[in-house]
Amino acid sequence: MSLQPFKSIGIGAAFSPNLKANLHEAARLSLFFKSKLFLIHVGEVSDDKVKMLKIFLKPFEKDNLDYEVVYKPGNPVDVILSTTEEKNIDLLILGAVQRERFLKYYVGSIARKITRKAKCSVLLLIKPSVERVPCEHIVVNGLEDPKTEQTIKASFYVGKQLKAEKITIVEEIKQEQVSVKVDDDKSLRRANIIKERIRLRENSRIKEILEHIPEKYTKNIVTKLQPIFGKQGYSIGHYAQISRADLLVMNAPSKMTFWDRLFPHDIEHILTELPTDVLILQ
């Protein structure tokens, strides 16, 4: 992934109450990232649909928004996935669903299937807005993984384009790495020493990644490193929630096997209850 990873953006254009807000969010992101926007409608073309989409996107005419509408009947999951490949879409935007009577968001069945199978990056929106809500704080995973370096670099690109003020890199550390049973003051001190050594090691690893990011992307953004001991996926989601992050950036799972379905990948903890908007990077 380059430091300009989104040359094309796709969004499912279902004629729902959130359509206008979803299109405005997608159009703004396309302009921020200098991307072409593809509106994917699962169904046949009609004059009324064409007219409505033009009305919703009219405010972006002055900005020369580059967009194309794709009409294709069929199964929603198959249509959206096939269109993302046919149009070489780099980022697919999907809406999340609010649980009834609770301010908790999760990925609906169709969006969840698309998220699991998509070969491009996916942005899950929990509260799309017609008027822009600034993205001030981005939380990004910093776990030790081959994809993490590119994920952190892409997060700074996103932060720069969205004019974010702060990026927190969360290093999730499995509790079992502190292999000391704490039952007295001596074992507690030993556990704390091990934790501190792990923190220093993790911070050193992340700082090395940050050194390879061009200054124009890191300038004017406050960067914080936050090691957390706990369950991967759950810990970073909880942190994003309590820190009131506007965006959580995660690595996409490297693979989805039979065992991943029995013992869910850390991303599944995020999909079960979204703490904020979530960007899953391939």
PDB file of C-alpha atoms in Angstrom:
ATOM      1  CA  MET A   1       0.000   0.000   0.000  1.00  0.00           C
ATOM      2  CA  SER A   2       1.326   3.433  -0.951  1.00  0.00           C
ATOM      3  CA  LEU A   3       0.872   6.639   1.001  1.00  0.00           C
ATOM      4  CA  GLN A   4      -1.987   7.482  -1.348  1.00  0.00           C
ATOM      5  CA  PRO A   5      -3.866   4.196  -1.042  1.00  0.00           C
ATOM      6  CA  PHE A   6      -7.374   5.157  -2.185  1.00  0.00           C
ATOM      7  CA  LYS A   7      -7.545   6.029  -5.880  1.00  0.00           C
ATOM      8  CA  SER A   8     -11.128   4.788  -6.142  1.00  0.00           C
ATOM      9  CA  ILE A   9     -13.934   4.597  -3.585  1.00  0.00           C
ATOM     10  CA  GLY A  10     -17.127   2.554  -3.757  1.00  0.00           C
ATOM     11  CA  ILE A  11     -20.345   2.736  -1.780  1.00  0.00           C
ATOM     12  CA  GLY A  12     -23.540   0.721  -1.883  1.00  0.00           C
ATOM     13  CA  ALA A  13     -26.317   3.120  -2.946  1.00  0.00           C
ATOM     14  CA  ALA A  14     -29.412   1.534  -1.419  1.00  0.00           C
ATOM     15  CA  PHE A  15     -32.457   3.806  -1.388  1.00  0.00           C
ATOM     16  CA  SER A  16     -32.780   3.908   2.396  1.00  0.00           C
ATOM     17  CA  PRO A  17     -33.297   6.774   4.896  1.00  0.00           C
ATOM     18  CA  ASN A  18     -29.491   7.066   5.247  1.00  0.00           C
ATOM     19  CA  LEU A  19     -28.810   7.364   1.501  1.00  0.00           C
ATOM     20  CA  LYS A  20     -28.270  11.134   1.441  1.00  0.00           C
ATOM     21  CA  ALA A  21     -25.948  11.087   4.470  1.00  0.00           C
ATOM     22  CA  ASN A  22     -24.018   8.100   3.127  1.00  0.00           C
ATOM     23  CA  LEU A  23     -23.525   9.762  -0.265  1.00  0.00           C
ATOM     24  CA  HIS A  24     -22.372  13.014   1.316  1.00  0.00           C
ATOM     25  CA  GLU A  25     -19.825  11.147   3.443  1.00  0.00           C
ATOM     26  CA  ALA A  26     -18.562   9.202   0.407  1.00  0.00           C
ATOM     27  CA  ALA A  27     -18.392  12.322  -1.781  1.00  0.00           C
ATOM     28  CA  ARG A  28     -16.412  14.250   0.841  1.00  0.00           C
ATOM     29  CA  LEU A  29     -13.956  11.380   1.254  1.00  0.00           C
ATOM     30  CA  SER A  30     -13.539  11.121  -2.519  1.00  0.00           C
ATOM     31  CA  LEU A  31     -12.621  14.812  -2.635  1.00  0.00           C
ATOM     32  CA  PHE A  32     -10.298  14.558   0.388  1.00  0.00           C
ATOM     33  CA  PHE A  33      -8.486  11.563  -1.110  1.00  0.00           C
ATOM     34  CA  LYS A  34      -8.699  12.817  -4.735  1.00  0.00           C
ATOM     35  CA  SER A  35     -10.461   9.568  -5.672  1.00  0.00           C
ATOM     36  CA  LYS A  36     -13.091   8.543  -8.184  1.00  0.00           C
ATOM     37  CA  LEU A  37     -16.385   7.586  -6.558  1.00  0.00           C
ATOM     38  CA  PHE A  38     -18.466   4.576  -7.681  1.00  0.00           C
ATOM     39  CA  LEU A  39     -22.076   4.360  -6.523  1.00  0.00           C
ATOM     40  CA  ILE A  40     -23.155   0.707  -6.602  1.00  0.00           C
ATOM     41  CA  HIS A  41     -26.923   0.192  -6.807  1.00  0.00           C
ATOM     42  CA  VAL A  42     -28.223  -3.362  -6.586  1.00  0.00           C
ATOM     43  CA  GLY A  43     -31.147  -3.147  -8.991  1.00  0.00           C
ATOM     44  CA  GLU A  44     -32.291  -1.877 -12.368  1.00  0.00           C
ATOM     45  CA  VAL A  45     -31.764   1.693 -13.550  1.00  0.00           C
ATOM     46  CA  SER A  46     -34.760   4.063 -13.620  1.00  0.00           C
ATOM     47  CA  ASP A  47     -35.297   7.784 -14.315  1.00  0.00           C
ATOM     48  CA  ASP A  48     -36.387   8.397 -10.706  1.00  0.00           C
ATOM     49  CA  LYS A  49     -33.234   6.788  -9.287  1.00  0.00           C
ATOM     50  CA  VAL A  50     -30.951   8.737 -11.638  1.00  0.00           C
ATOM     51  CA  LYS A  51     -32.717  11.987 -10.738  1.00  0.00           C
ATOM     52  CA  MET A  52     -32.516  11.387  -6.980  1.00  0.00           C
ATOM     53  CA  LEU A  53     -28.805  10.551  -7.039  1.00  0.00           C
ATOM     54  CA  LYS A  54     -28.079  13.700  -9.068  1.00  0.00           C
ATOM     55  CA  ILE A  55     -30.025  15.821  -6.572  1.00  0.00           C
ATOM     56  CA  PHE A  56     -28.159  14.341  -3.589  1.00  0.00           C
ATOM     57  CA  LEU A  57     -24.745  14.925  -5.224  1.00  0.00           C
ATOM     58  CA  LYS A  58     -25.515  18.379  -6.651  1.00  0.00           C
ATOM     59  CA  PRO A  59     -23.712  20.201  -3.770  1.00  0.00           C
ATOM     60  CA  PHE A  60     -20.442  18.592  -4.928  1.00  0.00           C
ATOM     61  CA  GLU A  61     -20.696  19.694  -8.578  1.00  0.00           C
ATOM     62  CA  LYS A  62     -18.718  22.862  -7.841  1.00  0.00           C
ATOM     63  CA  ASP A  63     -15.846  20.671  -6.540  1.00  0.00           C
ATOM     64  CA  ASN A  64     -15.811  18.634  -9.777  1.00  0.00           C
ATOM     65  CA  LEU A  65     -16.611  15.369  -8.013  1.00  0.00           C
ATOM     66  CA  ASP A  66     -15.673  12.489 -10.313  1.00  0.00           C
ATOM     67  CA  TYR A  67     -18.284   9.765  -9.938  1.00  0.00           C
ATOM     68  CA  GLU A  68     -19.961   6.909 -11.788  1.00  0.00           C
ATOM     69  CA  VAL A  69     -23.154   4.999 -10.983  1.00  0.00           C
ATOM     70  CA  VAL A  70     -23.222   1.233 -11.490  1.00  0.00           C
ATOM     71  CA  TYR A  71     -26.665  -0.404 -11.724  1.00  0.00           C
ATOM     72  CA  LYS A  72     -26.633  -4.190 -11.450  1.00  0.00           C
ATOM     73  CA  PRO A  73     -29.425  -6.553 -10.316  1.00  0.00           C
ATOM     74  CA  GLY A  74     -28.652  -9.639  -8.266  1.00  0.00           C
ATOM     75  CA  ASN A  75     -27.622 -10.754  -4.804  1.00  0.00           C
ATOM     76  CA  PRO A  76     -26.383  -7.660  -2.852  1.00  0.00           C
ATOM     77  CA  VAL A  77     -23.240  -9.350  -1.532  1.00  0.00           C
ATOM     78  CA  ASP A  78     -22.267 -10.786  -4.927  1.00  0.00           C
ATOM     79  CA  VAL A  79     -23.049  -7.549  -6.810  1.00  0.00           C
ATOM     80  CA  ILE A  80     -21.041  -5.308  -4.481  1.00  0.00           C
ATOM     81  CA  LEU A  81     -18.065  -7.679  -4.282  1.00  0.00           C
ATOM     82  CA  SER A  82     -17.932  -8.266  -8.047  1.00  0.00           C
ATOM     83  CA  THR A  83     -18.222  -4.531  -8.772  1.00  0.00           C
ATOM     84  CA  THR A  84     -15.365  -3.676  -6.401  1.00  0.00           C
ATOM     85  CA  GLU A  85     -13.154  -6.051  -8.378  1.00  0.00           C
ATOM     86  CA  GLU A  86     -14.387  -4.980 -11.838  1.00  0.00           C
ATOM     87  CA  LYS A  87     -13.865  -1.289 -11.053  1.00  0.00           C
ATOM     88  CA  ASN A  88     -10.628  -1.817  -9.084  1.00  0.00           C
ATOM     89  CA  ILE A  89     -12.088  -0.113  -6.033  1.00  0.00           C
ATOM     90  CA  ASP A  90      -9.560   0.505  -3.255  1.00  0.00           C
ATOM     91  CA  LEU A  91     -11.961   1.513  -0.473  1.00  0.00           C
ATOM     92  CA  LEU A  92     -15.514   0.266   0.034  1.00  0.00           C
ATOM     93  CA  ILE A  93     -17.841   2.230   2.349  1.00  0.00           C
ATOM     94  CA  LEU A  94     -20.546   0.319   4.248  1.00  0.00           C
ATOM     95  CA  GLY A  95     -23.109   1.474   6.787  1.00  0.00           C
ATOM     96  CA  ALA A  96     -23.487  -0.144  10.199  1.00  0.00           C
ATOM     97  CA  VAL A  97     -26.749  -0.766  12.057  1.00  0.00           C
ATOM     98  CA  GLN A  98     -27.823   0.589  15.442  1.00  0.00           C
ATOM     99  CA  ARG A  99     -29.217  -1.911  17.904  1.00  0.00           C
ATOM    100  CA  GLU A 100     -32.810  -1.107  18.789  1.00  0.00           C
ATOM    101  CA  ARG A 101     -33.082   1.327  21.751  1.00  0.00           C
ATOM    102  CA  PHE A 102     -29.338   1.129  22.403  1.00  0.00           C
ATOM    103  CA  LEU A 103     -26.554   3.414  21.203  1.00  0.00           C
ATOM    104  CA  LYS A 104     -24.534   0.397  20.081  1.00  0.00           C
ATOM    105  CA  TYR A 105     -23.659  -0.290  16.484  1.00  0.00           C
ATOM    106  CA  TYR A 106     -22.849  -3.549  14.764  1.00  0.00           C
ATOM    107  CA  VAL A 107     -22.353  -4.789  11.236  1.00  0.00           C
ATOM    108  CA  GLY A 108     -25.529  -6.210   9.684  1.00  0.00           C
ATOM    109  CA  SER A 109     -25.511  -9.616   8.022  1.00  0.00           C
ATOM    110  CA  ILE A 110     -24.987  -8.342   4.456  1.00  0.00           C
ATOM    111  CA  ALA A 111     -22.275  -5.842   5.421  1.00  0.00           C
ATOM    112  CA  ARG A 112     -20.568  -8.455   7.601  1.00  0.00           C
ATOM    113  CA  LYS A 113     -20.387 -10.928   4.698  1.00  0.00           C
ATOM    114  CA  ILE A 114     -18.996  -8.215   2.408  1.00  0.00           C
ATOM    115  CA  THR A 115     -16.452  -7.129   5.040  1.00  0.00           C
ATOM    116  CA  ARG A 116     -15.203 -10.693   5.469  1.00  0.00           C
ATOM    117  CA  LYS A 117     -14.878 -11.352   1.723  1.00  0.00           C
ATOM    118  CA  ALA A 118     -13.804  -7.960   0.318  1.00  0.00           C
ATOM    119  CA  LYS A 119     -10.351  -7.838  -1.246  1.00  0.00           C
ATOM    120  CA  CYS A 120     -10.193  -4.061  -0.805  1.00  0.00           C
ATOM    121  CA  SER A 121     -10.139  -1.878   2.313  1.00  0.00           C
ATOM    122  CA  VAL A 122     -13.504  -1.302   4.037  1.00  0.00           C
ATOM    123  CA  LEU A 123     -14.808   1.715   5.947  1.00  0.00           C
ATOM    124  CA  LEU A 124     -17.707   1.033   8.323  1.00  0.00           C
ATOM    125  CA  LEU A 125     -19.751   4.135   9.171  1.00  0.00           C
ATOM    126  CA  ILE A 126     -21.931   4.170  12.267  1.00  0.00           C
ATOM    127  CA  LYS A 127     -23.393   7.684  12.074  1.00  0.00           C
ATOM    128  CA  PRO A 128     -23.179   9.149   8.558  1.00  0.00           C
ATOM    129  CA  SER A 129     -23.916  12.866   8.412  1.00  0.00           C
ATOM    130  CA  VAL A 130     -24.977  15.275   5.677  1.00  0.00           C
ATOM    131  CA  GLU A 131     -22.940  18.000   7.385  1.00  0.00           C
ATOM    132  CA  ARG A 132     -19.313  17.096   7.984  1.00  0.00           C
ATOM    133  CA  VAL A 133     -18.299  16.061  11.508  1.00  0.00           C
ATOM    134  CA  PRO A 134     -14.527  16.685  11.930  1.00  0.00           C
ATOM    135  CA  CYS A 135     -12.268  13.656  12.437  1.00  0.00           C
ATOM    136  CA  GLU A 136     -10.048  14.826  15.288  1.00  0.00           C
ATOM    137  CA  HIS A 137      -8.690  11.640  16.889  1.00  0.00           C
ATOM    138  CA  ILE A 138      -7.633   8.456  15.085  1.00  0.00           C
ATOM    139  CA  VAL A 139      -6.746   5.231  16.905  1.00  0.00           C
ATOM    140  CA  VAL A 140      -4.702   2.690  14.936  1.00  0.00           C
ATOM    141  CA  ASN A 141      -3.586  -0.813  15.826  1.00  0.00           C
ATOM    142  CA  GLY A 142       0.144  -1.253  16.324  1.00  0.00           C
ATOM    143  CA  LEU A 143       0.234  -4.981  17.012  1.00  0.00           C
ATOM    144  CA  GLU A 144       3.202  -6.958  15.756  1.00  0.00           C
ATOM    145  CA  ASP A 145       2.084  -8.085  12.305  1.00  0.00           C
ATOM    146  CA  PRO A 146       3.518  -7.896   8.752  1.00  0.00           C
ATOM    147  CA  LYS A 147       0.693  -5.520   7.715  1.00  0.00           C
ATOM    148  CA  THR A 148       1.053  -3.098  10.613  1.00  0.00           C
ATOM    149  CA  GLU A 149       3.744  -0.856   9.131  1.00  0.00           C
ATOM    150  CA  GLN A 150       1.625  -0.090   6.051  1.00  0.00           C
ATOM    151  CA  THR A 151      -1.471   0.333   8.240  1.00  0.00           C
ATOM    152  CA  ILE A 152       0.250   2.963  10.385  1.00  0.00           C
ATOM    153  CA  LYS A 153       1.598   4.770   7.322  1.00  0.00           C
ATOM    154  CA  ALA A 154      -1.842   4.803   5.698  1.00  0.00           C
ATOM    155  CA  SER A 155      -3.347   6.126   8.953  1.00  0.00           C
ATOM    156  CA  PHE A 156      -1.097   9.157   8.808  1.00  0.00           C
ATOM    157  CA  TYR A 157      -2.097   9.747   5.195  1.00  0.00           C
ATOM    158  CA  VAL A 158      -5.769   9.576   6.225  1.00  0.00           C
ATOM    159  CA  GLY A 159      -5.099  11.828   9.213  1.00  0.00           C
ATOM    160  CA  LYS A 160      -3.361  14.388   7.026  1.00  0.00           C
ATOM    161  CA  GLN A 161      -6.150  14.468   4.434  1.00  0.00           C
ATOM    162  CA  LEU A 162      -8.884  14.681   7.098  1.00  0.00           C
ATOM    163  CA  LYS A 163      -6.938  17.251   9.154  1.00  0.00           C
ATOM    164  CA  ALA A 164      -6.914  15.078  12.281  1.00  0.00           C
ATOM    165  CA  GLU A 165      -5.288  16.524  15.391  1.00  0.00           C
ATOM    166  CA  LYS A 166      -4.126  13.321  17.076  1.00  0.00           C
ATOM    167  CA  ILE A 167      -3.194   9.733  16.226  1.00  0.00           C
ATOM    168  CA  THR A 168      -2.855   7.120  18.968  1.00  0.00           C
ATOM    169  CA  ILE A 169      -1.060   3.889  18.087  1.00  0.00           C
ATOM    170  CA  VAL A 170      -2.298   1.101  20.359  1.00  0.00           C
ATOM    171  CA  GLU A 171       0.016  -1.855  20.844  1.00  0.00           C
ATOM    172  CA  GLU A 172      -2.137  -4.732  22.054  1.00  0.00           C
ATOM    173  CA  ILE A 173      -0.026  -7.131  24.093  1.00  0.00           C
ATOM    174  CA  LYS A 174      -1.371 -10.535  25.058  1.00  0.00           C
ATOM    175  CA  GLN A 175      -1.538 -11.010  28.818  1.00  0.00           C
ATOM    176  CA  GLU A 176       0.158 -14.396  28.522  1.00  0.00           C
ATOM    177  CA  GLN A 177       3.384 -12.630  27.532  1.00  0.00           C
ATOM    178  CA  VAL A 178       3.664 -11.735  31.221  1.00  0.00           C
ATOM    179  CA  SER A 179       4.136 -15.334  32.323  1.00  0.00           C
ATOM    180  CA  VAL A 180       4.315 -14.647  36.052  1.00  0.00           C
ATOM    181  CA  LYS A 181       1.710 -15.752  38.577  1.00  0.00           C
ATOM    182  CA  VAL A 182       1.185 -12.798  40.904  1.00  0.00           C
ATOM    183  CA  ASP A 183       0.568 -13.991  44.466  1.00  0.00           C
ATOM    184  CA  ASP A 184       2.881 -11.772  46.560  1.00  0.00           C
ATOM    185  CA  ASP A 185       4.828  -8.483  46.418  1.00  0.00           C
ATOM    186  CA  LYS A 186       7.893 -10.131  44.896  1.00  0.00           C
ATOM    187  CA  SER A 187       5.996 -11.714  41.993  1.00  0.00           C
ATOM    188  CA  LEU A 188       4.097  -8.432  41.477  1.00  0.00           C
ATOM    189  CA  ARG A 189       7.394  -6.547  41.125  1.00  0.00           C
ATOM    190  CA  ARG A 190       8.659  -9.195  38.699  1.00  0.00           C
ATOM    191  CA  ALA A 191       5.476  -8.920  36.600  1.00  0.00           C
ATOM    192  CA  ASN A 192       5.756  -5.122  36.511  1.00  0.00           C
ATOM    193  CA  ILE A 193       9.395  -5.340  35.388  1.00  0.00           C
ATOM    194  CA  ILE A 194       8.429  -7.725  32.560  1.00  0.00           C
ATOM    195  CA  LYS A 195       5.583  -5.415  31.519  1.00  0.00           C
ATOM    196  CA  GLU A 196       7.882  -2.406  31.442  1.00  0.00           C
ATOM    197  CA  ARG A 197      10.422  -4.268  29.294  1.00  0.00           C
ATOM    198  CA  ILE A 198       7.660  -5.254  26.860  1.00  0.00           C
ATOM    199  CA  ARG A 199       6.399  -1.643  26.735  1.00  0.00           C
ATOM    200  CA  LEU A 200       9.878  -0.350  25.914  1.00  0.00           C
ATOM    201  CA  ARG A 201      10.352  -3.019  23.239  1.00  0.00           C
ATOM    202  CA  GLU A 202       6.975  -2.282  21.640  1.00  0.00           C
ATOM    203  CA  ASN A 203       7.515   1.487  21.726  1.00  0.00           C
ATOM    204  CA  SER A 204      10.908   1.048  20.092  1.00  0.00           C
ATOM    205  CA  ARG A 205       9.340  -1.037  17.299  1.00  0.00           C
ATOM    206  CA  ILE A 206       6.658   1.584  16.607  1.00  0.00           C
ATOM    207  CA  LYS A 207       9.128   4.494  16.730  1.00  0.00           C
ATOM    208  CA  GLU A 208      11.188   2.768  14.046  1.00  0.00           C
ATOM    209  CA  ILE A 209       8.090   2.573  11.813  1.00  0.00           C
ATOM    210  CA  LEU A 210       7.332   6.266  12.432  1.00  0.00           C
ATOM    211  CA  GLU A 211      10.835   7.251  11.339  1.00  0.00           C
ATOM    212  CA  HIS A 212      10.052   5.975   7.817  1.00  0.00           C
ATOM    213  CA  ILE A 213       6.944   8.151   7.361  1.00  0.00           C
ATOM    214  CA  PRO A 214       7.557  11.423   5.459  1.00  0.00           C
ATOM    215  CA  GLU A 215       7.401  14.466   7.725  1.00  0.00           C
ATOM    216  CA  LYS A 216       4.641  16.104   5.676  1.00  0.00           C
ATOM    217  CA  TYR A 217       2.259  13.398   6.938  1.00  0.00           C
ATOM    218  CA  THR A 218       3.317  13.516  10.609  1.00  0.00           C
ATOM    219  CA  LYS A 219       3.690  17.290  10.928  1.00  0.00           C
ATOM    220  CA  ASN A 220       1.042  19.038  13.064  1.00  0.00           C
ATOM    221  CA  ILE A 221      -0.404  15.708  14.260  1.00  0.00           C
ATOM    222  CA  VAL A 222       0.095  14.766  17.912  1.00  0.00           C
ATOM    223  CA  THR A 223       1.303  11.150  18.044  1.00  0.00           C
ATOM    224  CA  LYS A 224       0.814   8.979  21.114  1.00  0.00           C
ATOM    225  CA  LEU A 225       1.980   5.402  21.760  1.00  0.00           C
ATOM    226  CA  GLN A 226      -0.294   3.359  24.019  1.00  0.00           C
ATOM    227  CA  PRO A 227       0.676  -0.217  25.006  1.00  0.00           C
ATOM    228  CA  ILE A 228      -2.307  -2.200  26.358  1.00  0.00           C
ATOM    229  CA  PHE A 229      -2.269  -5.647  27.964  1.00  0.00           C
ATOM    230  CA  GLY A 230      -5.418  -7.612  27.152  1.00  0.00           C
ATOM    231  CA  LYS A 231      -7.454  -9.489  24.566  1.00  0.00           C
ATOM    232  CA  GLN A 232      -6.673  -8.480  20.992  1.00  0.00           C
ATOM    233  CA  GLY A 233      -9.548  -6.747  19.231  1.00  0.00           C
ATOM    234  CA  TYR A 234     -11.565  -6.224  22.393  1.00  0.00           C
ATOM    235  CA  SER A 235      -8.884  -4.083  24.094  1.00  0.00           C
ATOM    236  CA  ILE A 236      -8.352  -1.663  21.220  1.00  0.00           C
ATOM    237  CA  GLY A 237     -12.097  -1.379  20.616  1.00  0.00           C
ATOM    238  CA  HIS A 238     -12.644  -0.499  24.271  1.00  0.00           C
ATOM    239  CA  TYR A 239      -9.798   2.017  24.169  1.00  0.00           C
ATOM    240  CA  ALA A 240     -11.221   3.672  21.021  1.00  0.00           C
ATOM    241  CA  GLN A 241     -14.568   3.969  22.780  1.00  0.00           C
ATOM    242  CA  ILE A 242     -13.371   5.468  26.079  1.00  0.00           C
ATOM    243  CA  SER A 243     -10.948   7.839  24.312  1.00  0.00           C
ATOM    244  CA  ARG A 244     -13.811   9.048  22.079  1.00  0.00           C
ATOM    245  CA  ALA A 245     -11.890   8.307  18.893  1.00  0.00           C
ATOM    246  CA  ASP A 246     -13.508   9.417  15.648  1.00  0.00           C
ATOM    247  CA  LEU A 247     -11.923   6.605  13.625  1.00  0.00           C
ATOM    248  CA  LEU A 248     -10.405   3.215  14.456  1.00  0.00           C
ATOM    249  CA  VAL A 249      -7.963   1.797  11.897  1.00  0.00           C
ATOM    250  CA  MET A 250      -7.277  -1.949  11.847  1.00  0.00           C
ATOM    251  CA  ASN A 251      -5.382  -4.494   9.742  1.00  0.00           C
ATOM    252  CA  ALA A 252      -7.577  -6.785   7.659  1.00  0.00           C
ATOM    253  CA  PRO A 253      -7.238 -10.451   8.693  1.00  0.00           C
ATOM    254  CA  SER A 254      -4.516 -12.187   6.688  1.00  0.00           C
ATOM    255  CA  LYS A 255      -6.763 -15.178   6.091  1.00  0.00           C
ATOM    256  CA  MET A 256     -10.124 -16.543   7.163  1.00  0.00           C
ATOM    257  CA  THR A 257     -10.038 -20.268   7.806  1.00  0.00           C
ATOM    258  CA  PHE A 258     -12.375 -22.781   9.390  1.00  0.00           C
ATOM    259  CA  TRP A 259     -10.548 -22.294  12.696  1.00  0.00           C
ATOM    260  CA  ASP A 260     -11.034 -18.502  12.490  1.00  0.00           C
ATOM    261  CA  ARG A 261     -14.786 -19.108  12.490  1.00  0.00           C
ATOM    262  CA  LEU A 262     -14.554 -21.294  15.605  1.00  0.00           C
ATOM    263  CA  PHE A 263     -12.091 -18.981  17.390  1.00  0.00           C
ATOM    264  CA  PRO A 264     -12.873 -15.524  15.955  1.00  0.00           C
ATOM    265  CA  HIS A 265     -10.128 -13.266  14.655  1.00  0.00           C
ATOM    266  CA  ASP A 266      -9.632 -10.050  16.641  1.00  0.00           C
ATOM    267  CA  ILE A 267     -11.509  -8.096  13.944  1.00  0.00           C
ATOM    268  CA  GLU A 268     -14.664 -10.060  14.823  1.00  0.00           C
ATOM    269  CA  HIS A 269     -14.699  -8.444  18.281  1.00  0.00           C
ATOM    270  CA  ILE A 270     -14.790  -5.052  16.559  1.00  0.00           C
ATOM    271  CA  LEU A 271     -17.580  -6.073  14.154  1.00  0.00           C
ATOM    272  CA  THR A 272     -19.761  -7.359  17.000  1.00  0.00           C
ATOM    273  CA  GLU A 273     -20.015  -3.898  18.546  1.00  0.00           C
ATOM    274  CA  LEU A 274     -18.468  -0.985  16.697  1.00  0.00           C
ATOM    275  CA  PRO A 275     -16.915   1.600  19.058  1.00  0.00           C
ATOM    276  CA  THR A 276     -16.741   4.254  16.316  1.00  0.00           C
ATOM    277  CA  ASP A 277     -16.231   4.422  12.541  1.00  0.00           C
ATOM    278  CA  VAL A 278     -13.826   1.618  11.604  1.00  0.00           C
ATOM    279  CA  LEU A 279     -11.398   1.487   8.672  1.00  0.00           C
ATOM    280  CA  ILE A 280     -10.127  -2.027   7.871  1.00  0.00           C
ATOM    281  CA  LEU A 281      -7.057  -1.839   5.642  1.00  0.00           C
ATOM    282  CA  GLN A 282      -6.001  -4.567   3.231  1.00  0.00           C
TER     283      GLN A 282
END
